[in-house]
Amino acid sequence: MILPVSINNCVENFEIVRKLKKFSKRSNLLSLYASIETARSFEFKKELDVIVNQIKELSKQSSSLLRTIEESVNKAKSSLKNVHKIMLETSEKLENTKDEFKPMLKEFHNLIESTEKLNEIVNEMLNALEKQKGLEQNLISLEETLSSKIDENILMNICINALFNKTLKDSCADSVGCCISCFGWVNINNVSR
């Protein structure tokens, strides 16, 4: 009986060996897969390291850009503060200048009003001068008329004196009569001779 047990043992051993070989093959395959996956993981890790390094570099560049942007924004903010300050100062100066110009502006308006009044006065004076010229022309015309009438009266008086050969007293009375007749008060024919 030893033999059947040994054959059973052999078969069992063979079965165990076969299973061990199968297990060994599977272990080898798993080991190969593990090696491949490890290699892949190593490659993936390398790729990840490259990506991580690029991300770190981009992060550094982003930080640098952010600092630059922050500096630019701070400069712009400072410039805006300066511009705002200048605008406030300018506005204040304009207000002060406006207040300073108010009296000048008022005087300017007063000057304009005075000029307009003076212009009205000058126009009135020009109108008065035109009327005066008209009156002068009337006076000159009247003077010429009176002068010619007086000359006529003198001539008439001389003629009458010569014609009637009167005395001085009579001559004066006749002259007065002639003057009166020129103005239509007395008819010369009614004067006694």
mmCIF file of C-alpha atoms in Angstrom:
data_model
loop_
_atom_site.group_PDB
_atom_site.id
_atom_site.type_symbol
_atom_site.label_atom_id
_atom_site.label_comp_id
_atom_site.label_asym_id
_atom_site.label_seq_id
_atom_site.Cartn_x
_atom_site.Cartn_y
_atom_site.Cartn_z
ATOM 1 C CA MET A 1 0.000 0.000 0.000
ATOM 2 C CA ILE A 2 2.711 2.250 0.090
ATOM 3 C CA LEU A 3 2.635 2.427 -3.553
ATOM 4 C CA PRO A 4 -0.864 3.681 -3.974
ATOM 5 C CA VAL A 5 -0.202 6.292 -1.361
ATOM 6 C CA SER A 6 2.921 7.300 -3.141
ATOM 7 C CA ILE A 7 1.132 7.429 -6.447
ATOM 8 C CA ASN A 8 -1.569 9.464 -4.834
ATOM 9 C CA ASN A 9 1.088 11.562 -3.312
ATOM 10 C CA CYS A 10 2.795 11.818 -6.638
ATOM 11 C CA VAL A 11 -0.411 12.710 -8.338
ATOM 12 C CA GLU A 12 -1.106 15.171 -5.620
ATOM 13 C CA ASN A 13 2.419 16.404 -5.803
ATOM 14 C CA PHE A 14 2.171 16.545 -9.551
ATOM 15 C CA GLU A 15 -1.101 18.363 -9.193
ATOM 16 C CA ILE A 16 0.490 20.708 -6.699
ATOM 17 C CA VAL A 17 3.476 21.192 -9.016
ATOM 18 C CA ARG A 18 1.153 21.787 -11.913
ATOM 19 C CA LYS A 19 -0.809 24.274 -9.837
ATOM 20 C CA LEU A 20 2.441 25.807 -8.670
ATOM 21 C CA LYS A 21 3.608 26.064 -12.295
ATOM 22 C CA LYS A 22 0.297 27.559 -13.221
ATOM 23 C CA PHE A 23 0.554 29.883 -10.244
ATOM 24 C CA SER A 24 4.162 30.593 -11.180
ATOM 25 C CA LYS A 25 3.113 31.446 -14.732
ATOM 26 C CA ARG A 26 0.379 33.623 -13.417
ATOM 27 C CA SER A 27 2.774 35.191 -10.934
ATOM 28 C CA ASN A 28 5.239 35.749 -13.763
ATOM 29 C CA LEU A 29 2.476 37.328 -15.838
ATOM 30 C CA LEU A 30 1.371 39.411 -12.901
ATOM 31 C CA SER A 31 4.988 40.314 -12.271
ATOM 32 C CA LEU A 32 5.350 41.222 -15.951
ATOM 33 C CA TYR A 33 2.139 43.247 -15.794
ATOM 34 C CA ALA A 34 3.376 44.820 -12.591
ATOM 35 C CA SER A 35 6.713 45.617 -14.281
ATOM 36 C CA ILE A 36 4.906 47.028 -17.281
ATOM 37 C CA GLU A 37 2.568 49.023 -15.059
ATOM 38 C CA THR A 38 5.535 50.127 -12.982
ATOM 39 C CA ALA A 39 7.303 51.193 -16.166
ATOM 40 C CA ARG A 40 4.145 52.892 -17.278
ATOM 41 C CA SER A 41 3.785 54.456 -13.864
ATOM 42 C CA PHE A 42 7.404 55.553 -14.037
ATOM 43 C CA GLU A 43 6.784 57.076 -17.483
ATOM 44 C CA PHE A 44 3.557 58.565 -16.195
ATOM 45 C CA LYS A 45 5.456 59.874 -13.173
ATOM 46 C CA LYS A 46 8.035 61.396 -15.530
ATOM 47 C CA GLU A 47 5.252 62.965 -17.548
ATOM 48 C CA LEU A 48 3.565 64.071 -14.350
ATOM 49 C CA ASP A 49 6.873 65.510 -13.150
ATOM 50 C CA VAL A 50 7.191 67.439 -16.434
ATOM 51 C CA ILE A 51 3.610 68.674 -16.103
ATOM 52 C CA VAL A 52 4.134 69.519 -12.426
ATOM 53 C CA ASN A 53 7.350 71.385 -13.314
ATOM 54 C CA GLN A 54 5.536 73.273 -16.076
ATOM 55 C CA ILE A 55 2.716 74.074 -13.670
ATOM 56 C CA LYS A 56 5.297 75.286 -11.124
ATOM 57 C CA GLU A 57 6.946 77.425 -13.830
ATOM 58 C CA LEU A 58 3.562 78.811 -14.922
ATOM 59 C CA SER A 59 2.739 79.480 -11.286
ATOM 60 C CA LYS A 60 6.015 81.385 -10.883
ATOM 61 C CA GLN A 61 5.319 83.336 -14.084
ATOM 62 C CA SER A 62 1.747 83.984 -12.949
ATOM 63 C CA SER A 63 3.017 85.208 -9.595
ATOM 64 C CA SER A 64 5.508 87.442 -11.369
ATOM 65 C CA LEU A 65 2.808 88.745 -13.704
ATOM 66 C CA LEU A 66 0.464 89.280 -10.778
ATOM 67 C CA ARG A 67 3.176 91.276 -8.983
ATOM 68 C CA THR A 68 3.742 93.312 -12.166
ATOM 69 C CA ILE A 69 -0.002 93.869 -12.572
ATOM 70 C CA GLU A 70 -0.295 94.790 -8.903
ATOM 71 C CA GLU A 71 2.571 97.280 -9.285
ATOM 72 C CA SER A 72 0.923 98.723 -12.413
ATOM 73 C CA VAL A 73 -2.427 98.954 -10.653
ATOM 74 C CA ASN A 74 -0.778 100.643 -7.667
ATOM 75 C CA LYS A 75 0.992 103.085 -9.999
ATOM 76 C CA ALA A 76 -2.283 103.767 -11.821
ATOM 77 C CA LYS A 77 -4.028 104.204 -8.473
ATOM 78 C CA SER A 78 -1.312 106.624 -7.374
ATOM 79 C CA SER A 79 -1.566 108.478 -10.689
ATOM 80 C CA LEU A 80 -5.343 108.657 -10.330
ATOM 81 C CA LYS A 81 -4.927 110.021 -6.814
ATOM 82 C CA ASN A 82 -2.544 112.671 -8.188
ATOM 83 C CA VAL A 83 -4.939 113.510 -11.025
ATOM 84 C CA HIS A 84 -7.827 113.716 -8.555
ATOM 85 C CA LYS A 85 -5.756 115.972 -6.300
ATOM 86 C CA ILE A 86 -4.799 118.197 -9.247
ATOM 87 C CA MET A 87 -8.425 118.331 -10.386
ATOM 88 C CA LEU A 88 -9.548 119.340 -6.892
ATOM 89 C CA GLU A 89 -6.864 122.036 -6.747
ATOM 90 C CA THR A 90 -7.801 123.251 -10.230
ATOM 91 C CA SER A 91 -11.476 123.277 -9.306
ATOM 92 C CA GLU A 92 -10.690 125.256 -6.164
ATOM 93 C CA LYS A 93 -8.566 127.707 -8.159
ATOM 94 C CA LEU A 94 -11.357 128.066 -10.712
ATOM 95 C CA GLU A 95 -13.832 128.766 -7.927
ATOM 96 C CA ASN A 96 -11.471 131.376 -6.476
ATOM 97 C CA THR A 97 -10.903 132.856 -9.924
ATOM 98 C CA LYS A 98 -14.654 132.869 -10.512
ATOM 99 C CA ASP A 99 -15.125 134.737 -7.235
ATOM 100 C CA GLU A 100 -12.372 137.166 -8.239
ATOM 101 C CA PHE A 101 -13.961 137.731 -11.634
ATOM 102 C CA LYS A 102 -17.445 138.377 -10.241
ATOM 103 C CA PRO A 103 -16.705 142.045 -9.372
ATOM 104 C CA MET A 104 -14.892 142.489 -12.681
ATOM 105 C CA LEU A 105 -17.804 140.915 -14.511
ATOM 106 C CA LYS A 106 -20.229 143.177 -12.659
ATOM 107 C CA GLU A 107 -18.124 146.218 -13.575
ATOM 108 C CA PHE A 108 -17.994 144.996 -17.152
ATOM 109 C CA HIS A 109 -21.796 144.760 -17.227
ATOM 110 C CA ASN A 110 -22.000 148.230 -15.669
ATOM 111 C CA LEU A 111 -19.593 149.478 -18.337
ATOM 112 C CA ILE A 112 -21.773 147.923 -21.045
ATOM 113 C CA GLU A 113 -24.866 149.595 -19.560
ATOM 114 C CA SER A 114 -23.017 152.922 -19.330
ATOM 115 C CA THR A 115 -21.871 152.542 -22.922
ATOM 116 C CA GLU A 116 -25.443 151.834 -24.023
ATOM 117 C CA LYS A 117 -26.697 154.907 -22.122
ATOM 118 C CA LEU A 118 -23.884 156.997 -23.592
ATOM 119 C CA ASN A 119 -24.801 155.692 -27.035
ATOM 120 C CA GLU A 120 -28.430 156.735 -26.421
ATOM 121 C CA ILE A 121 -27.268 160.194 -25.299
ATOM 122 C CA VAL A 122 -25.032 160.521 -28.372
ATOM 123 C CA ASN A 123 -27.963 159.508 -30.591
ATOM 124 C CA GLU A 124 -30.173 162.084 -28.860
ATOM 125 C CA MET A 125 -27.454 164.704 -29.351
ATOM 126 C CA LEU A 126 -27.160 163.765 -33.025
ATOM 127 C CA ASN A 127 -30.929 164.091 -33.390
ATOM 128 C CA ALA A 128 -30.806 167.455 -31.596
ATOM 129 C CA LEU A 129 -27.972 168.549 -33.910
ATOM 130 C CA GLU A 130 -30.041 167.530 -36.924
ATOM 131 C CA LYS A 131 -32.963 169.569 -35.576
ATOM 132 C CA GLN A 132 -30.608 172.457 -34.858
ATOM 133 C CA LYS A 133 -29.301 172.268 -38.425
ATOM 134 C CA GLY A 134 -32.885 172.441 -39.625
ATOM 135 C CA LEU A 135 -33.524 175.418 -37.363
ATOM 136 C CA GLU A 136 -30.315 177.055 -38.582
ATOM 137 C CA GLN A 137 -31.457 176.594 -42.162
ATOM 138 C CA ASN A 138 -34.829 178.098 -41.237
ATOM 139 C CA LEU A 139 -33.104 180.981 -39.443
ATOM 140 C CA ILE A 140 -30.760 181.545 -42.379
ATOM 141 C CA SER A 141 -33.729 181.508 -44.720
ATOM 142 C CA LEU A 142 -35.642 183.871 -42.430
ATOM 143 C CA GLU A 143 -32.590 186.107 -42.121
ATOM 144 C CA GLU A 144 -32.225 186.207 -45.884
ATOM 145 C CA THR A 145 -35.923 186.983 -46.229
ATOM 146 C CA LEU A 146 -35.745 189.696 -43.578
ATOM 147 C CA SER A 147 -32.555 191.082 -45.039
ATOM 148 C CA SER A 148 -34.076 191.283 -48.495
ATOM 149 C CA LYS A 149 -37.255 192.859 -47.054
ATOM 150 C CA ILE A 150 -35.197 195.358 -45.093
ATOM 151 C CA ASP A 151 -33.171 196.120 -48.211
ATOM 152 C CA GLU A 152 -36.422 196.563 -50.135
ATOM 153 C CA ASN A 153 -37.731 198.857 -47.417
ATOM 154 C CA ILE A 154 -34.557 200.887 -47.414
ATOM 155 C CA LEU A 155 -34.687 201.190 -51.194
ATOM 156 C CA MET A 156 -38.346 202.018 -51.057
ATOM 157 C CA ASN A 157 -37.706 204.593 -48.377
ATOM 158 C CA ILE A 158 -34.901 206.151 -50.378
ATOM 159 C CA CYS A 159 -37.134 206.187 -53.416
ATOM 160 C CA ILE A 160 -39.990 207.748 -51.512
ATOM 161 C CA ASN A 161 -37.682 210.351 -49.975
ATOM 162 C CA ALA A 162 -36.267 211.174 -53.336
ATOM 163 C CA LEU A 163 -39.695 211.381 -54.918
ATOM 164 C CA PHE A 164 -41.336 213.470 -52.310
ATOM 165 C CA ASN A 165 -38.307 215.362 -51.096
ATOM 166 C CA LYS A 166 -39.505 215.418 -47.598
ATOM 167 C CA THR A 167 -37.925 216.583 -44.471
ATOM 168 C CA LEU A 168 -36.037 214.312 -42.149
ATOM 169 C CA LYS A 169 -38.939 214.040 -39.812
ATOM 170 C CA ASP A 170 -41.248 213.086 -42.553
ATOM 171 C CA SER A 171 -38.596 210.754 -43.940
ATOM 172 C CA CYS A 172 -38.324 208.857 -40.628
ATOM 173 C CA ALA A 173 -42.043 208.547 -40.338
ATOM 174 C CA ASP A 174 -42.191 207.269 -43.883
ATOM 175 C CA SER A 175 -39.408 204.723 -43.163
ATOM 176 C CA VAL A 176 -41.328 203.446 -40.195
ATOM 177 C CA GLY A 177 -44.420 203.303 -42.309
ATOM 178 C CA CYS A 178 -42.563 201.397 -45.000
ATOM 179 C CA CYS A 179 -41.284 198.874 -42.463
ATOM 180 C CA ILE A 180 -44.738 198.464 -41.039
ATOM 181 C CA SER A 181 -46.178 198.005 -44.501
ATOM 182 C CA CYS A 182 -43.669 195.239 -45.280
ATOM 183 C CA PHE A 183 -45.122 193.217 -42.490
ATOM 184 C CA GLY A 184 -48.632 193.937 -43.653
ATOM 185 C CA TRP A 185 -49.739 196.137 -40.776
ATOM 186 C CA VAL A 186 -50.262 199.322 -42.668
ATOM 187 C CA ASN A 187 -50.964 199.931 -46.290
ATOM 188 C CA ILE A 188 -48.408 202.378 -47.688
ATOM 189 C CA ASN A 189 -51.115 204.080 -49.710
ATOM 190 C CA ASN A 190 -52.846 205.118 -46.502
ATOM 191 C CA VAL A 191 -49.771 206.994 -45.255
ATOM 192 C CA SER A 192 -50.255 210.754 -45.560
ATOM 193 C CA ARG A 193 -47.888 212.586 -47.828
#
